[in-house]
One Martini backbone bead per residue (centre of mass of N, CA, C, O) as a GRO file, in nm:
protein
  146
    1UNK     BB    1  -1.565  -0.719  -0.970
    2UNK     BB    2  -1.539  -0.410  -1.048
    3UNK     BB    3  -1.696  -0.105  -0.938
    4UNK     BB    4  -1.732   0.204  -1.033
    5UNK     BB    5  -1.867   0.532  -0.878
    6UNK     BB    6  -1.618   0.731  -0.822
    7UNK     BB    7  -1.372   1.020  -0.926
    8UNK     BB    8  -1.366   1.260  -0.772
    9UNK     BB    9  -1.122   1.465  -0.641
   10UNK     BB   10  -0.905   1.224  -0.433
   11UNK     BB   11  -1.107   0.962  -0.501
   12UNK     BB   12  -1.139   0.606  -0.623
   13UNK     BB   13  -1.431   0.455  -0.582
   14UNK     BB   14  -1.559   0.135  -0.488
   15UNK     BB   15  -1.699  -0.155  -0.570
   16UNK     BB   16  -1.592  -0.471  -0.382
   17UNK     BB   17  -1.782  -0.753  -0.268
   18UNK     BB   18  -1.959  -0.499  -0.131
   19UNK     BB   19  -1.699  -0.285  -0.113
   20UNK     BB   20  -1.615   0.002  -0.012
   21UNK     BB   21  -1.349   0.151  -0.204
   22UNK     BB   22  -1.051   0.359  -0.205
   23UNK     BB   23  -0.802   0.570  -0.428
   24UNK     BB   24  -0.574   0.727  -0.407
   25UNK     BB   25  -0.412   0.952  -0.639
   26UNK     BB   26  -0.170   1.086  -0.480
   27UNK     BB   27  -0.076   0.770  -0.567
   28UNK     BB   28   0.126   0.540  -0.604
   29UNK     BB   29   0.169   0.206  -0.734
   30UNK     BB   30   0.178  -0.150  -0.777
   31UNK     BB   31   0.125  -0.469  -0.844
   32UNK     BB   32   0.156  -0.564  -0.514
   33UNK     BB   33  -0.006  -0.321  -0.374
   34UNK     BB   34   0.147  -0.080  -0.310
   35UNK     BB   35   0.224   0.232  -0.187
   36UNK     BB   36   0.286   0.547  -0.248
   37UNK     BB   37   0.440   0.864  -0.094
   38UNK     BB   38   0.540   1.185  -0.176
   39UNK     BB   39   0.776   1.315   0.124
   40UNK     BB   40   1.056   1.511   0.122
   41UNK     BB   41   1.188   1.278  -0.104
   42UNK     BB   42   1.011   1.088   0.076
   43UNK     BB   43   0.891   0.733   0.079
   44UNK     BB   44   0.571   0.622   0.164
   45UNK     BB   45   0.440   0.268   0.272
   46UNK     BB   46   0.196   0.037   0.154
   47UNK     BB   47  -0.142  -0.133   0.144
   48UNK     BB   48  -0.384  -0.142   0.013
   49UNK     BB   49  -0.733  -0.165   0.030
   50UNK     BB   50  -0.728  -0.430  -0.153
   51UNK     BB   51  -0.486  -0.588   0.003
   52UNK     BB   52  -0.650  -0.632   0.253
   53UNK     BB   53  -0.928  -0.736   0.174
   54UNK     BB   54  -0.763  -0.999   0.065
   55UNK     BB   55  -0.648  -1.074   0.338
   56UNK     BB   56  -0.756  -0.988   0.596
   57UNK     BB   57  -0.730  -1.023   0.894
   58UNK     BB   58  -0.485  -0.853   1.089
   59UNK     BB   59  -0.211  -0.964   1.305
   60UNK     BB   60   0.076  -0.912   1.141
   61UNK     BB   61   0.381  -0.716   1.116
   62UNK     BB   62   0.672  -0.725   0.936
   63UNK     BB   63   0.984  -0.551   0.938
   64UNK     BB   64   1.203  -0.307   0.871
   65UNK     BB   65   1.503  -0.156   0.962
   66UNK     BB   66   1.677   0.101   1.015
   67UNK     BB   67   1.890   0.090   0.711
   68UNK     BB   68   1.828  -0.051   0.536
   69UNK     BB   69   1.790  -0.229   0.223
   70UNK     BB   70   1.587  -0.167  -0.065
   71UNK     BB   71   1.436  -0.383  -0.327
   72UNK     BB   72   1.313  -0.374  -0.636
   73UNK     BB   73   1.103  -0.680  -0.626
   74UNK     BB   74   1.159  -0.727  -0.305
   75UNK     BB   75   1.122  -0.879   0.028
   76UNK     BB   76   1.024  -0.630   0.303
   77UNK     BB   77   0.811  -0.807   0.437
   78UNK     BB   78   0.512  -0.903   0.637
   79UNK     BB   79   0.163  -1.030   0.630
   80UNK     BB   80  -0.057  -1.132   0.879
   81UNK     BB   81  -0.349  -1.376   0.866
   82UNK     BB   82  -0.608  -1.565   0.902
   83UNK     BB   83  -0.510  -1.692   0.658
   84UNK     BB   84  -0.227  -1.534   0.534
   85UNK     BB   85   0.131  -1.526   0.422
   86UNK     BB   86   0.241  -1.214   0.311
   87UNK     BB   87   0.458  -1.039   0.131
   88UNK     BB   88   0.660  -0.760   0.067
   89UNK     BB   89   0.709  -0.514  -0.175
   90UNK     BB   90   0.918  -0.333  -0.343
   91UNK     BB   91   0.823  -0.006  -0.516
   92UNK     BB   92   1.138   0.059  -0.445
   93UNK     BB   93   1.433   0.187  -0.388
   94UNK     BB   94   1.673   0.207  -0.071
   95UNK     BB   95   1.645   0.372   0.276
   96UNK     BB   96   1.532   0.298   0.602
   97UNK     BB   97   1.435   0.555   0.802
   98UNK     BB   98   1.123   0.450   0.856
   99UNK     BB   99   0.915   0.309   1.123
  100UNK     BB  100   0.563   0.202   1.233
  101UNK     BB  101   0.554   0.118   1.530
  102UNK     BB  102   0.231   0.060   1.566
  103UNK     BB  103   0.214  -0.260   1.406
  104UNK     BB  104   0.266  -0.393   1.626
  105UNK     BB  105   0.057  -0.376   1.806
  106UNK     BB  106  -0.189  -0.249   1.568
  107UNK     BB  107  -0.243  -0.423   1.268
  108UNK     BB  108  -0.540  -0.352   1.245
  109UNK     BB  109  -0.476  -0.081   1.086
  110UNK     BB  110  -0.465  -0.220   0.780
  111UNK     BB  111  -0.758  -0.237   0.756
  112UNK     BB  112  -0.868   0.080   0.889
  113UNK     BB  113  -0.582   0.244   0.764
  114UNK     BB  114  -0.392   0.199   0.483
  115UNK     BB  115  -0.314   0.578   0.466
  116UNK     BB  116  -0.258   0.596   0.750
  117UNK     BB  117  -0.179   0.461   0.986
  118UNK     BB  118  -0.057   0.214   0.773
  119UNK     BB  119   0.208   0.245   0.742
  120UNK     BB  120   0.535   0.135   0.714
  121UNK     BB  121   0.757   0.315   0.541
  122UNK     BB  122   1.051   0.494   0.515
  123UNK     BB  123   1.203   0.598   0.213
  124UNK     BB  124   1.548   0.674   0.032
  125UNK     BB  125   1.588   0.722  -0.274
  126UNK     BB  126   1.781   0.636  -0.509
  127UNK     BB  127   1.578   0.654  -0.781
  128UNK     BB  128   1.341   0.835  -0.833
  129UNK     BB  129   1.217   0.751  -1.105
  130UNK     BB  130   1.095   0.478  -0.972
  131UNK     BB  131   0.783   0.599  -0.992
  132UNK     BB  132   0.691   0.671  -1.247
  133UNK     BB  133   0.700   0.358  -1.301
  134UNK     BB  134   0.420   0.346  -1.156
  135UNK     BB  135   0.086   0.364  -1.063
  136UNK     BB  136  -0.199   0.510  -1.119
  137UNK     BB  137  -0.523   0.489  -0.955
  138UNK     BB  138  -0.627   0.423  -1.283
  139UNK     BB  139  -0.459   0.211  -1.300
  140UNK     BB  140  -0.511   0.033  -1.083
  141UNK     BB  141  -0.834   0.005  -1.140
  142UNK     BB  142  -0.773  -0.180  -1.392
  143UNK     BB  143  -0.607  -0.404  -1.268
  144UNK     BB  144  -0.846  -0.517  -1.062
  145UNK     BB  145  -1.081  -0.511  -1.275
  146UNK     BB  146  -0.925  -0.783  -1.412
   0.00000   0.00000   0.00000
């Protein structure tokens, strides 16, 4: 059970198996945790700080190449933790422009720092219209608190 505690600013605050966790309200989410991050035109993603505490200590991170194609609720990368190997899913189309190389030598950035250092991929969208499509951080702590 999630219980919500804070919801002023930029962030809501919330309390989830007894840690504190926040969700920035200025990104849209997806159903599998990812966020965007909408910077001149480009996409910016990554993983909520819901999933990560649900996947536990991060240890690897693969990611896809500068060019790549990534297509809207297909798996694009992937991150290991020391419980499980879980998929990462676009939550939009697109062309990756830009990739996090901190995250190969420094994976547990996914943990420490989901919104800010632990970005994964900056991508070029096909189609802006589909972040509107997205979850706002009340609609996803609604869904998490599930």
């Amino acid at each position: 059970m999630v219980e919500v505690w804070h919801t002023e600013n930029e962030y809501i605050t919330y309390l989830w198996r007894g840690f504190c966790m926040s969700t920035p309200k200025d990104l849209r989410y997806s159903e599998e945790h990812e966020w965007v991050k909408v910077e001149d035109g480009k996409v910016r993603i990554g993983i909520s700080h819901f999933a990560q505490a649900e996947l536990g200590d991060i240890v690897f991170v693969e990611l896809p190449q500068v060019g790549d194609e990534i297509k809207t609720d297909d798996p694009f990368g992937s991150v290991e933790s020391v419980k499980t190997v879980s998929e990462l899913y676009a939550p939009i189309s697109g062309t990756v422009v830009e990739v996090n190389a901190d995250l190969e030598d420094s994976p547990e950035f996914v943990n420490e720092s989901p919104y800010e250092k632990a970005w994964m991929i900056v991508v070029e969208p096909a189609d802006a219209s589909e972040i509107d499509k997205l979850m706002t951080a009340e609609q996803y702590e609604e869904m998490i608190a599930e």
